[in-house]
Structures are given as C-alpha cells and as structure tokens.
C-alpha cells in the first residue's frame, strides 16, 4: 500500500498558523555507513575526520560507550577494538549522495523545504496537530524505507523551538521520532527548556555560552526569560532573535538552500596533508589540485571569480616555530578558467613560504564571485572565460572518475580507492573507507540471491 499524498491531509477552507518542521537524520554519517552494510546495524560505529584523525560521528551504540566527538582515534583505538567498535573513514561521496536522496523524499510531504545542512531541513506545515503528526510519521517511514536513514522530526511555531522539539524527539523514545512542541509545552511546561543547556541552543556558540553562563543564563529556559533588549545591547541582534524565537515569535529569515551547493561569497577547498610537506614545489602540487577542485565548483554554479587566495600552515602543536603564509592575486578580469586560476593559486604563495617549515594544511579560496550570465562589461573588458579546457576536464571526470586528467599534478593519479585526488604522498589518507556504492561503478553494492 502506497503512502498517502500529503495534499490529502489539507483541511479545505481552514487557515492555520504555519508550523516549522525540522527533519534531522539520526547520527547521519554513521547511519549512512550501515545502509549498504547491514551488519553494522546496532553496532558501535564511529566515523573519522580527514586523515582518520578524530571522531566526528558516532552511532547510538558508540555514544553509549562514552566515545566523544573530537577524540583522537589513536588515543582510543585499542580500547575501541576491545569493545567491538567499527571505525570508518569519512565517505563524503556516499554521504552527499544519500543526503540528496533523503531530501528528495522529504520534499514530497511538506512545502517550502529549506535544506539547512547535509542531514537536516526545515519545512512548513499548514495543518492541525493531528494531521501534522500523521504526515511527519509517514515522512519518517518513507525515508527509512526508501533510503535506509532514520530521521527525527520536531514541529514548533519557530525554527529554534523546532530544534528543541527535534532534540526532544531524539532523546525520548516514547515520542516515536516525532515531537510537536505544542504538546511538549502542555505536558511538560518549562521542564523541556530547562533540560536544554544554553550551549545547545541553536545559534549559541561556545564563546557566547561562557558569557551567558557568567550571567547566570544556564539553560534554554533562562535564555527565553532574558530581556531581549538587554541581550541585543550586550551581544547582538542575532541572539536577540533567538530569545524571541524561544518565546514563540518567528524571527529568523530563510537561509540559502544548502542543497543547491551555490556559494555566494567564496568557494573554499582546503585539506590536511597525510604527512608534513616541505618546500614550495611540493606545496604547489597540492595548491594546483585544490585550485582545480574549487574551479570545478565555480563552473558548476555558473560563476566567475575575481580574486584567488591561497594559504598554508604548520602544526601549532609540534616542536619548532609555527609557520603560516597566505597571499592573494587579483585577476585582470573575472574568470572561470582552470588554468588561470591554478596559476594564480601558485603565484599567491610564491616566495612567501619558509623552505624549512613542515606544513600540514593548505587551501585555495575563490573570492569576488559573480554570476557569469549577468556579467556584462564594456567592450574590451570581457571576462576571462574558459575557452574549452574546463568542459574537457569535467567530461573526463564524469566518464572516468576524478582527476584521471588534470592540470599539472592534478593529472598524476595514484592507485586504489584511497588515492582519490592524486598519487601524492601528501594526499589525504582514508584507510578505512567504505565503498562509494552510489557514485562509483566499480564500488557498487552486489546483491546475492539465496
């Protein structure tokens, strides 16, 4: 039996106050790992950061073991192995693919979808609580059945309260994954907000948490009861809006849809090296690769850039003097030419680095973005548009995989699924990478009939 169309829930002739619906995947990265490996279901799974450095995601079973996000993997590896913990490298390709599918399924149920991050989105419900509950329950069922990802849903009159309701749904199994704030407020009163530390309120960062706690504002309830005018005067209009939202007054404007991948201000490509890099020649290999990655994103969203910035840094925790460098190049004309941008990235740091420093990170930033279609300069001042190299590189990537062909070191490829970028010794390590079943023909899942 198919899932009923969301339009069937609408009440003709009735206008209700819109409710914000926040759908958020549970332990998204860890959940993605179990989609094509059912043996991981219910087991403690952790996902590691670049170069398999720190824990960045945990399954519920891993959380129960006391594993904390940000913990260096090497510090807990032995204990984790003894506890049966399964570690996986960050499989960005798989996560992005499953996120896109998840968002597509959820968009069928409620209008005005606003993709906030890779694992969560806001939507609107115009119906009463009973119908909203039914729609959200069907939404959860559809995502789990179609994509294999468990989702929790919070419904409230503001986005901030929807976040709180979602948090309540995750931590109260009796809610069956869907929490309506109107019911929580009626049944639990202020206890629900009092149970949320102020540092976990949406929009309150670590720095603000310390300042708020010094004023005796320790929970979401304390923040709701604070004077909005005082909060604005001492902090910012953004935190004042959070106070208003906690009081049920919608005050946060819609943000850019994260699902379209469009960057309005800048495009950044930055990576940690698998091992320290010394000398400009080796560093420039990485800059060339990162510049081409950023340029590919620039072209896909139909933009031009007018400035290229590059940077690098050594580790602040190792012995010896800390070293960092950065520089920028203003292009003569806005451009999307990968050759022009790659040359500019190398030139930005030429002569500016310490030849003896051991750099562990580098990046390229494209700035001064503007719409390529809307750029109409005077005659003689046309944009430095790509004359054909970019489309060739993109077509080669579609047909044969990333960086089979590229500019400079971007065209030197290593062997094996871990060597995604190039064959460089500095390339990011992902030694525990699971198959990218949805984006690589040679890594597709195989189903065997019994």
XYZ file of N, CA and C in Angstrom, residues 18-275:
774
model
N 1.155 28.703 10.385
C 2.161 27.742 9.916
C 3.065 27.275 11.051
N 3.441 26.018 11.003
C 4.364 25.435 11.953
C 5.634 25.037 11.204
N 6.783 25.274 11.832
C 8.048 24.850 11.243
C 8.291 23.382 11.589
N 8.699 22.636 10.587
C 9.001 21.218 10.758
C 10.492 21.022 10.481
N 11.215 20.519 11.468
C 12.634 20.226 11.288
C 12.823 18.718 11.258
N 13.261 18.221 10.117
C 13.587 16.804 9.968
C 15.103 16.657 9.976
N 15.600 15.842 10.890
C 17.043 15.716 11.101
C 17.400 14.236 11.195
N 18.350 13.795 10.370
C 18.761 12.397 10.382
C 19.472 12.056 11.687
N 19.253 10.875 12.188
C 19.892 10.417 13.416
C 21.291 9.880 13.108
N 22.300 10.469 13.766
C 23.693 10.007 13.584
C 23.971 9.772 12.103
N 23.809 10.834 11.301
C 23.734 10.689 9.848
C 24.911 9.933 9.241
N 26.146 10.375 9.505
C 27.301 9.716 8.894
C 27.349 8.239 9.268
N 27.146 7.948 10.548
C 27.181 6.549 10.997
C 26.026 5.760 10.397
N 24.854 6.385 10.272
C 23.708 5.706 9.671
C 23.962 5.392 8.207
N 24.633 6.310 7.487
C 24.953 6.068 6.082
C 25.834 4.833 5.922
N 26.742 4.638 6.864
C 27.660 3.503 6.764
C 26.932 2.170 6.845
N 25.790 2.138 7.512
C 25.073 0.873 7.671
C 24.071 0.608 6.549
N 23.831 1.610 5.675
C 22.847 1.426 4.601
C 23.248 0.279 3.687
N 24.510 0.239 3.286
C 24.975 -0.814 2.386
C 25.781 -1.886 3.119
N 25.819 -1.802 4.430
C 26.474 -2.824 5.247
C 25.574 -3.119 6.449
N 24.517 -3.905 6.239
C 23.551 -4.164 7.316
C 24.164 -4.784 8.564
N 25.358 -5.372 8.440
C 25.990 -5.974 9.612
C 26.359 -4.940 10.663
N 26.374 -3.652 10.279
C 26.719 -2.590 11.228
C 25.530 -2.126 12.056
N 24.322 -2.543 11.682
C 23.126 -2.087 12.393
C 23.196 -2.486 13.866
N 23.026 -1.500 14.739
C 23.038 -1.739 16.171
C 24.414 -1.838 16.786
N 25.461 -1.805 15.975
C 26.818 -1.920 16.497
C 27.426 -0.535 16.726
N 28.435 -0.427 17.586
C 29.109 0.864 17.783
C 29.963 1.218 16.569
N 29.601 2.290 15.877
C 30.297 2.737 14.670
C 30.743 4.177 14.875
N 31.984 4.480 14.515
C 32.466 5.856 14.538
C 32.995 6.215 13.163
N 32.791 7.467 12.780
C 33.321 7.992 11.526
C 34.410 8.996 11.872
N 35.526 8.906 11.139
C 36.701 9.707 11.465
C 36.857 10.880 10.516
N 37.576 11.892 10.956
C 37.822 13.098 10.172
C 38.882 12.834 9.103
N 39.259 13.881 8.386
C 40.292 13.758 7.369
C 41.547 13.101 7.936
N 42.150 12.253 7.118
C 43.350 11.519 7.525
C 43.105 10.630 8.739
N 41.844 10.248 8.934
C 41.474 9.336 10.023
C 41.968 9.858 11.365
N 41.789 11.166 11.578
C 42.328 11.793 12.778
C 41.449 11.674 14.011
N 40.271 12.287 13.979
C 39.413 12.353 15.166
C 38.022 11.820 14.861
N 37.320 11.456 15.908
C 35.940 11.004 15.774
C 35.050 12.200 15.470
N 34.260 12.113 14.391
C 33.355 13.213 14.031
C 31.893 12.777 14.041
N 31.641 11.485 14.116
C 30.261 10.999 14.170
C 30.242 9.648 14.872
N 29.129 9.389 15.586
C 29.012 8.150 16.358
C 27.604 7.588 16.234
N 27.522 6.288 16.167
C 26.219 5.634 16.215
C 25.723 5.655 17.661
N 24.424 5.423 17.892
C 23.922 5.393 19.276
C 24.694 4.424 20.167
N 25.069 3.256 19.636
C 25.819 2.287 20.442
C 27.187 2.826 20.832
N 27.818 3.582 19.925
C 29.123 4.181 20.241
C 28.981 5.277 21.290
N 27.890 6.020 21.223
C 27.644 7.059 22.239
C 27.479 6.439 23.624
N 26.805 5.297 23.669
C 26.593 4.643 24.961
C 27.910 4.153 25.572
N 28.918 3.939 24.732
C 30.236 3.543 25.236
C 31.014 4.734 25.796
N 30.465 5.932 25.644
C 31.134 7.122 26.163
C 32.115 7.757 25.205
N 32.120 7.353 23.943
C 33.016 7.964 22.953
C 32.511 9.367 22.631
N 33.421 10.334 22.663
C 33.061 11.740 22.478
C 33.581 12.242 21.135
N 32.769 13.036 20.453
C 33.228 13.652 19.206
C 34.467 14.509 19.467
N 35.400 14.459 18.525
C 36.633 15.216 18.660
C 37.762 14.422 19.301
N 37.479 13.216 19.764
C 38.509 12.396 20.389
C 39.470 11.863 19.332
N 40.771 12.061 19.487
C 41.731 11.498 18.521
C 41.616 9.974 18.483
N 41.562 9.420 17.282
C 41.357 7.985 17.135
C 42.507 7.181 17.742
N 43.730 7.671 17.610
C 44.857 6.890 18.099
C 44.802 6.711 19.620
N 44.117 7.622 20.316
C 44.049 7.533 21.767
C 43.075 6.455 22.248
N 42.093 6.132 21.436
C 41.065 5.181 21.881
C 41.041 3.915 21.032
N 41.977 3.790 20.083
C 41.921 2.666 19.152
C 41.916 1.314 19.860
N 42.848 1.105 20.793
C 42.949 -0.193 21.457
C 41.687 -0.508 22.252
N 41.214 0.448 23.016
C 40.005 0.221 23.797
C 38.802 0.005 22.871
N 38.755 0.771 21.768
C 37.642 0.651 20.829
C 37.626 -0.735 20.185
N 38.802 -1.227 19.822
C 38.881 -2.570 19.232
C 38.366 -3.617 20.217
N 38.723 -3.456 21.481
C 38.272 -4.408 22.500
C 36.761 -4.347 22.698
N 36.173 -3.169 22.497
C 34.730 -3.004 22.662
C 33.955 -3.322 21.386
N 34.668 -3.716 20.330
C 33.995 -4.050 19.084
C 33.565 -2.859 18.264
N 34.209 -1.712 18.470
C 33.865 -0.511 17.714
C 34.385 -0.623 16.279
N 33.543 -0.273 15.320
C 33.917 -0.275 13.908
C 34.206 1.159 13.488
N 35.396 1.418 12.972
C 35.787 2.765 12.524
C 35.743 2.841 11.010
N 35.280 3.958 10.497
C 35.229 4.197 9.065
C 35.790 5.579 8.749
N 36.494 5.685 7.641
C 36.940 6.989 7.149
C 35.735 7.751 6.607
N 35.826 9.074 6.599
C 34.724 9.892 6.084
C 34.508 9.622 4.602
N 33.319 9.144 4.275
C 32.971 8.798 2.901
C 32.079 9.903 2.343
N 32.707 11.033 2.014
C 31.941 12.218 1.642
C 31.035 11.978 0.436
N 31.511 11.209 -0.515
C 30.717 10.956 -1.716
C 29.424 10.230 -1.368
N 29.530 9.208 -0.527
C 28.343 8.441 -0.132
C 27.377 9.303 0.667
N 27.890 10.077 1.612
C 27.023 10.892 2.461
C 26.260 11.921 1.637
N 26.947 12.568 0.699
C 26.286 13.589 -0.128
C 25.198 12.963 -0.997
N 25.476 11.789 -1.546
C 24.504 11.116 -2.398
C 23.259 10.716 -1.618
N 23.448 10.123 -0.436
C 22.300 9.710 0.366
C 21.539 10.913 0.909
N 22.247 12.006 1.194
C 21.578 13.228 1.636
C 20.639 13.748 0.555
N 21.125 13.768 -0.681
C 20.300 14.253 -1.788
C 19.041 13.401 -1.936
N 19.194 12.094 -1.813
C 18.035 11.205 -1.934
C 17.062 11.416 -0.771
N 17.604 11.587 0.424
C 16.766 11.794 1.598
C 15.953 13.079 1.460
N 16.604 14.171 1.026
C 15.906 15.447 0.874
C 14.825 15.352 -0.198
N 15.102 14.616 -1.247
C 14.123 14.463 -2.333
C 12.876 13.753 -1.828
N 13.046 12.731 -0.998
C 11.897 12.015 -0.446
C 11.094 12.931 0.472
N 11.767 13.663 1.359
C 11.055 14.505 2.321
C 10.306 15.645 1.646
N 10.825 16.130 0.523
C 10.185 17.245 -0.172
C 8.800 16.879 -0.693
N 8.485 15.585 -0.790
C 7.170 15.172 -1.279
C 6.076 15.356 -0.235
N 6.452 15.546 1.018
C 5.462 15.531 2.080
C 5.025 16.908 2.562
N 5.933 17.868 2.549
C 5.608 19.188 3.087
C 6.210 20.266 2.193
N 5.593 21.445 2.145
C 6.073 22.511 1.260
C 7.212 23.329 1.870
N 7.765 24.214 1.043
C 8.755 25.205 1.475
C 9.991 24.558 2.108
N 10.507 23.512 1.477
C 11.688 22.849 2.036
C 12.902 23.776 1.968
N 13.588 23.910 3.090
C 14.815 24.692 3.189
C 15.913 23.781 3.741
N 16.786 23.323 2.874
C 17.849 22.409 3.289
C 18.886 23.205 4.062
N 18.985 22.914 5.350
C 19.866 23.686 6.220
C 21.277 23.120 6.256
N 21.414 21.813 6.197
C 22.720 21.169 6.194
C 22.588 19.817 5.519
N 23.661 19.053 5.493
C 23.655 17.780 4.786
C 22.647 16.801 5.371
N 22.281 16.959 6.659
C 21.414 15.965 7.290
C 20.131 16.533 7.879
N 19.794 17.789 7.587
C 18.575 18.350 8.160
C 17.966 19.401 7.250
N 16.662 19.543 7.355
C 15.959 20.554 6.566
C 14.734 21.040 7.320
N 14.352 22.275 7.029
C 13.122 22.847 7.550
C 12.041 22.748 6.478
N 10.814 22.551 6.930
C 9.645 22.591 6.057
C 8.529 23.292 6.804
N 7.396 23.472 6.150
C 6.255 24.127 6.776
C 5.052 23.191 6.791
N 4.295 23.235 7.882
C 3.017 22.532 7.950
C 1.920 23.557 8.186
N 0.875 23.503 7.366
C -0.262 24.421 7.485
C -1.466 23.734 8.108
N -1.259 22.517 8.622
C -2.378 21.725 9.100
C -2.387 21.618 10.619
N -3.449 21.051 11.164
C -3.572 20.951 12.608
C -2.606 19.893 13.142
N -2.528 19.791 14.464
C -1.541 18.898 15.077
C -1.736 17.438 14.678
N -2.977 17.006 14.598
C -3.238 15.609 14.281
C -2.746 15.266 12.883
N -3.078 16.116 11.923
C -2.646 15.866 10.543
C -1.134 16.008 10.415
N -0.576 16.995 11.102
C 0.872 17.192 11.050
C 1.608 15.974 11.598
N 1.114 15.440 12.712
C 1.710 14.243 13.298
C 1.676 13.084 12.301
N 0.555 12.914 11.627
C 0.419 11.821 10.665
C 1.373 11.992 9.479
N 1.474 13.222 8.980
C 2.367 13.482 7.850
C 3.810 13.195 8.241
N 4.219 13.684 9.406
C 5.608 13.507 9.838
C 5.939 12.036 10.093
N 4.974 11.299 10.595
C 5.191 9.867 10.800
C 5.376 9.153 9.478
N 4.549 9.504 8.493
C 4.705 8.906 7.164
C 6.020 9.314 6.519
N 6.424 10.557 6.758
C 7.709 11.032 6.226
C 8.853 10.179 6.758
N 8.865 9.939 8.073
C 9.922 9.115 8.673
C 9.930 7.710 8.071
N 8.750 7.138 7.900
C 8.640 5.795 7.336
C 9.165 5.748 5.910
N 8.824 6.763 5.129
C 9.243 6.796 3.729
C 10.753 6.930 3.596
N 11.377 7.785 4.416
C 12.824 7.957 4.340
C 13.540 6.670 4.763
N 13.053 6.040 5.818
C 13.688 4.806 6.278
C 13.532 3.698 5.243
N 12.365 3.620 4.631
C 12.111 2.570 3.650
C 12.847 2.830 2.338
N 12.890 4.088 1.910
C 13.462 4.410 0.602
C 14.967 4.602 0.626
N 15.493 5.150 1.733
C 16.918 5.493 1.799
C 17.657 4.677 2.856
N 16.953 4.259 3.899
C 17.590 3.497 4.963
C 18.140 4.339 6.090
N 17.732 5.614 6.153
C 18.236 6.530 7.166
C 17.137 6.844 8.174
N 17.382 6.652 9.489
C 16.390 7.039 10.497
C 16.370 8.551 10.688
N 15.197 9.109 10.839
C 15.023 10.560 10.934
C 14.166 10.886 12.145
N 14.505 11.988 12.835
C 13.672 12.523 13.904
C 13.076 13.850 13.446
N 11.862 14.153 13.924
C 11.147 15.340 13.457
C 10.666 16.156 14.649
N 10.907 17.466 14.589
C 10.397 18.393 15.586
C 9.517 19.436 14.927
N 8.387 19.756 15.543
C 7.428 20.711 14.979
C 7.155 21.794 16.006
N 7.254 23.056 15.580
C 7.077 24.164 16.515
C 6.757 25.445 15.742
N 6.303 26.488 16.445
C 5.967 27.745 15.759
C 7.183 28.543 15.299
N 8.401 28.199 15.762
C 9.618 28.874 15.304
C 10.684 27.823 15.009
N 11.699 28.239 14.259
C 12.777 27.315 13.916
C 13.566 26.887 15.150
N 13.822 27.824 16.040
C 14.603 27.497 17.237
C 13.868 26.497 18.112
N 12.564 26.696 18.297
C 11.790 25.741 19.079
C 11.656 24.406 18.347
N 11.642 24.435 17.017
C 11.617 23.183 16.256
C 12.896 22.387 16.505
N 14.024 23.092 16.653
C 15.284 22.431 17.009
C 15.174 21.767 18.377
N 14.593 22.494 19.331
C 14.423 21.932 20.678
C 13.499 20.719 20.631
N 12.412 20.827 19.875
C 11.474 19.712 19.752
C 12.138 18.508 19.097
N 12.980 18.767 18.124
C 13.693 17.676 17.461
C 14.633 16.975 18.440
N 15.327 17.778 19.244
C 16.214 17.217 20.267
C 15.416 16.361 21.247
N 14.224 16.788 21.583
C 13.363 16.032 22.490
C 12.965 14.697 21.849
N 12.659 14.737 20.546
C 12.267 13.510 19.842
C 13.391 12.485 19.839
N 14.629 12.957 19.677
C 15.773 12.049 19.655
C 16.011 11.399 21.013
N 15.695 12.104 22.086
C 16.044 11.634 23.415
C 14.878 11.031 24.191
N 13.709 10.964 23.571
C 12.546 10.387 24.233
C 11.912 9.352 23.295
N 12.276 8.105 23.433
C 11.756 7.046 22.548
C 10.239 6.983 22.504
N 9.577 7.404 23.575
C 8.109 7.346 23.594
C 7.472 8.257 22.554
N 8.248 9.207 22.021
C 7.713 10.120 21.004
C 7.637 9.476 19.630
N 8.239 8.294 19.470
C 8.286 7.610 18.164
C 8.896 8.486 17.084
N 9.841 9.316 17.474
C 10.596 10.083 16.498
C 9.951 11.360 16.032
N 8.773 11.691 16.521
C 8.082 12.927 16.113
C 7.615 13.655 17.372
N 8.012 14.917 17.529
C 7.606 15.708 18.690
C 7.005 17.030 18.241
N 5.789 17.303 18.678
C 5.140 18.587 18.456
C 5.323 19.445 19.704
N 5.878 20.627 19.526
C 6.180 21.486 20.671
C 4.924 21.861 21.444
N 3.818 21.998 20.758
C 2.584 22.371 21.440
C 2.222 21.336 22.498
N 2.474 20.065 22.215
C 2.162 19.016 23.177
C 3.206 18.953 24.290
N 4.465 19.170 23.931
C 5.515 19.181 24.957
C 5.272 20.326 25.932
N 4.941 21.506 25.387
C 4.715 22.669 26.247
C 3.542 22.437 27.190
N 2.517 21.739 26.692
C 1.335 21.478 27.519
C 1.624 20.447 28.603
N 2.338 19.400 28.244
C 2.541 18.280 29.163
C 3.722 18.484 30.107
N 4.756 19.185 29.636
C 5.983 19.297 30.429
C 6.319 20.724 30.836
N 5.574 21.696 30.299
C 5.802 23.068 30.693
C 7.230 23.518 30.439
N 7.792 24.216 31.421
C 9.139 24.757 31.264
C 10.230 23.695 31.449
N 9.851 22.505 31.871
C 10.858 21.462 32.134
C 11.632 21.103 30.877
N 10.957 21.151 29.736
C 11.636 20.800 28.488
C 12.756 21.790 28.179
N 12.467 23.088 28.284
C 13.506 24.087 28.015
C 14.584 24.067 29.092
N 14.186 23.795 30.328
C 15.166 23.754 31.410
C 16.133 22.589 31.256
N 15.745 21.564 30.481
C 16.607 20.399 30.285
C 17.650 20.617 29.185
N 17.558 21.736 28.469
C 18.480 22.016 27.363
C 19.540 23.020 27.822
N 20.812 22.628 27.908
C 21.867 23.588 28.264
C 21.911 24.722 27.250
N 22.224 25.910 27.696
C 22.208 27.066 26.807
C 23.175 26.887 25.639
N 24.261 26.142 25.858
C 25.220 25.920 24.781
C 24.694 25.070 23.655
N 23.564 24.354 23.879
C 22.978 23.513 22.847
C 21.839 24.197 22.114
N 21.553 25.439 22.483
C 20.512 26.196 21.781
C 21.055 26.628 20.427
N 20.231 26.483 19.394
C 20.629 26.844 18.034
C 21.043 28.315 17.978
N 22.236 28.577 17.489
C 22.718 29.944 17.363
C 23.587 30.420 18.503
N 23.745 29.591 19.540
C 24.598 29.953 20.680
C 25.893 29.152 20.574
N 26.987 29.799 20.280
C 28.271 29.122 20.131
C 29.010 29.003 21.448
N 30.207 28.439 21.361
C 30.994 28.194 22.574
C 31.363 29.490 23.277
N 31.750 30.499 22.508
C 32.156 31.758 23.129
C 30.982 32.425 23.839
N 29.813 32.434 23.183
C 28.633 33.027 23.807
C 28.204 32.233 25.038
N 28.393 30.922 24.998
C 27.992 30.091 26.136
C 28.693 30.528 27.411
N 29.989 30.746 27.320
C 30.744 31.158 28.511
C 30.239 32.490 29.054
N 29.967 33.439 28.171
C 29.499 34.746 28.610
C 28.102 34.662 29.222
N 27.230 33.861 28.596
C 25.879 33.731 29.120
C 25.878 33.037 30.476
N 26.694 32.002 30.605
C 26.762 31.294 31.888
C 27.275 32.196 33.006
N 28.189 33.112 32.654
C 28.696 34.036 33.673
C 27.609 34.993 34.151
N 26.530 35.130 33.366
C 25.409 35.983 33.738
C 24.295 35.177 34.402
N 24.534 33.887 34.607
C 23.511 33.047 35.230
C 22.507 32.480 34.249
N 22.751 32.645 32.952
C 21.868 32.073 31.933
C 22.443 30.711 31.560
N 21.883 29.658 32.145
C 22.470 28.328 32.032
C 21.683 27.402 31.108
N 20.408 27.682 30.915
C 19.562 26.795 30.121
C 18.781 27.590 29.075
N 18.105 26.838 28.203
C 17.247 27.487 27.212
C 16.113 28.242 27.887
N 15.656 27.739 29.013
C 14.606 28.440 29.755
C 15.110 29.777 30.275
N 16.322 29.802 30.815
C 16.900 31.069 31.282
C 17.012 32.070 30.137
N 17.425 31.590 28.966
C 17.588 32.481 27.818
C 16.232 32.998 27.351
N 15.221 32.156 27.386
C 13.881 32.598 26.982
C 13.378 33.713 27.890
N 13.717 33.636 29.159
C 13.226 34.606 30.138
C 14.076 35.875 30.203
N 15.176 35.902 29.440
C 16.047 37.083 29.445
C 15.385 38.240 28.697
N 15.778 39.460 29.030
C 15.247 40.656 28.383
C 15.853 40.773 26.987
N 15.050 40.723 25.917
C 15.593 40.794 24.554
C 16.390 42.067 24.291
N 15.949 43.188 24.840
C 16.656 44.453 24.622
C 18.055 44.395 25.240
N 18.135 43.842 26.455
C 19.439 43.708 27.106
C 20.338 42.764 26.322
N 19.780 41.667 25.825
C 20.566 40.700 25.051
C 21.102 41.348 23.783
N 20.283 42.148 23.133
C 20.742 42.810 21.910
C 21.845 43.817 22.224
N 21.687 44.552 23.322
C 22.671 45.571 23.665
C 24.008 44.948 24.043
N 23.975 43.845 24.781
C 25.205 43.242 25.269
C 25.816 42.240 24.297
N 24.995 41.702 23.380
C 25.509 40.691 22.462
C 25.270 41.111 21.003
N 24.127 40.751 20.461
C 23.876 41.070 19.057
C 22.400 40.902 18.742
N 21.991 41.409 17.580
C 20.611 41.254 17.138
C 20.316 39.786 16.849
N 21.332 39.022 16.486
C 21.124 37.603 16.197
C 20.697 36.841 17.455
N 21.356 37.124 18.578
C 20.981 36.446 19.816
C 19.633 36.954 20.318
N 19.341 38.223 20.061
C 18.016 38.737 20.421
C 16.935 37.957 19.673
N 17.185 37.640 18.399
C 16.211 36.869 17.633
C 16.030 35.475 18.222
N 17.103 34.909 18.748
C 17.000 33.596 19.388
C 16.075 33.662 20.595
N 16.193 34.731 21.397
C 15.314 34.914 22.554
C 13.858 35.021 22.101
N 13.627 35.804 21.061
C 12.265 35.956 20.546
C 11.729 34.626 20.040
N 12.577 33.868 19.372
C 12.162 32.562 18.846
C 11.792 31.606 19.978
N 12.563 31.636 21.064
C 12.249 30.777 22.207
C 10.923 31.163 22.851
N 10.491 32.401 22.621
C 9.198 32.863 23.123
C 8.078 32.660 22.103
N 8.388 31.929 21.030
C 7.362 31.595 20.056
C 7.119 32.624 18.987
N 8.036 33.579 18.818
C 7.878 34.625 17.799
C 8.876 34.393 16.670
N 8.437 33.966 15.486
C 9.355 33.708 14.367
C 10.160 34.952 14.023
N 11.503 34.814 14.042
C 12.360 35.980 13.832
C 13.558 35.682 12.940
N 13.700 34.458 12.467
C 14.857 34.070 11.663
C 14.432 33.941 10.215
N 15.096 34.696 9.346
C 14.773 34.679 7.927
C 15.269 33.393 7.277
N 14.632 32.969 6.181
C 15.115 31.790 5.449
C 16.540 32.002 4.959
N 17.321 30.929 4.982
C 18.699 30.997 4.509
C 18.801 30.344 3.139
N 19.977 30.485 2.532
C 20.202 29.859 1.237
C 20.073 28.348 1.376
N 19.475 27.736 0.368
C 19.298 26.295 0.368
C 20.651 25.616 0.217
N 21.042 24.855 1.245
C 22.348 24.190 1.205
C 22.386 23.080 0.168
N 21.207 22.636 -0.301
C 21.180 21.506 -1.222
C 21.627 21.877 -2.626
N 21.501 23.175 -2.994
C 21.909 23.544 -4.342
C 23.414 23.751 -4.448
N 24.106 23.804 -3.317
C 25.559 23.891 -3.337
C 26.106 25.209 -3.834
N 25.269 26.232 -3.988
C 25.716 27.506 -4.529
C 26.374 28.332 -3.428
N 27.560 28.852 -3.705
C 28.269 29.720 -2.771
C 28.209 31.140 -3.296
N 27.744 32.065 -2.465
C 27.570 33.454 -2.899
C 28.800 34.307 -2.628
N 29.531 34.006 -1.545
C 30.631 34.860 -1.137
C 31.990 34.320 -1.584
N 32.233 33.040 -1.341
C 33.524 32.463 -1.678
C 33.409 30.960 -1.831
N 34.385 30.365 -2.489
C 34.479 28.915 -2.633
C 35.819 28.499 -2.060
N 35.779 27.589 -1.105
C 36.995 27.165 -0.404
C 37.253 25.698 -0.640
N 38.506 25.362 -0.928
C 38.941 23.972 -0.950
C 40.205 23.884 -0.103
N 40.115 23.161 1.012
C 41.238 23.071 1.942
C 41.321 21.654 2.486
N 42.537 21.170 2.694
C 42.737 19.822 3.203
C 43.933 19.780 4.157
N 43.870 18.796 5.066
C 45.029 18.448 5.881
C 45.848 17.437 5.089
N 47.158 17.545 5.146
C 48.021 16.589 4.473
C 48.151 15.320 5.301
N 48.373 14.202 4.623
C 48.581 12.945 5.336
C 49.935 12.918 6.020
N 50.871 13.727 5.544
C 52.168 13.877 6.175
C 52.687 15.280 5.871
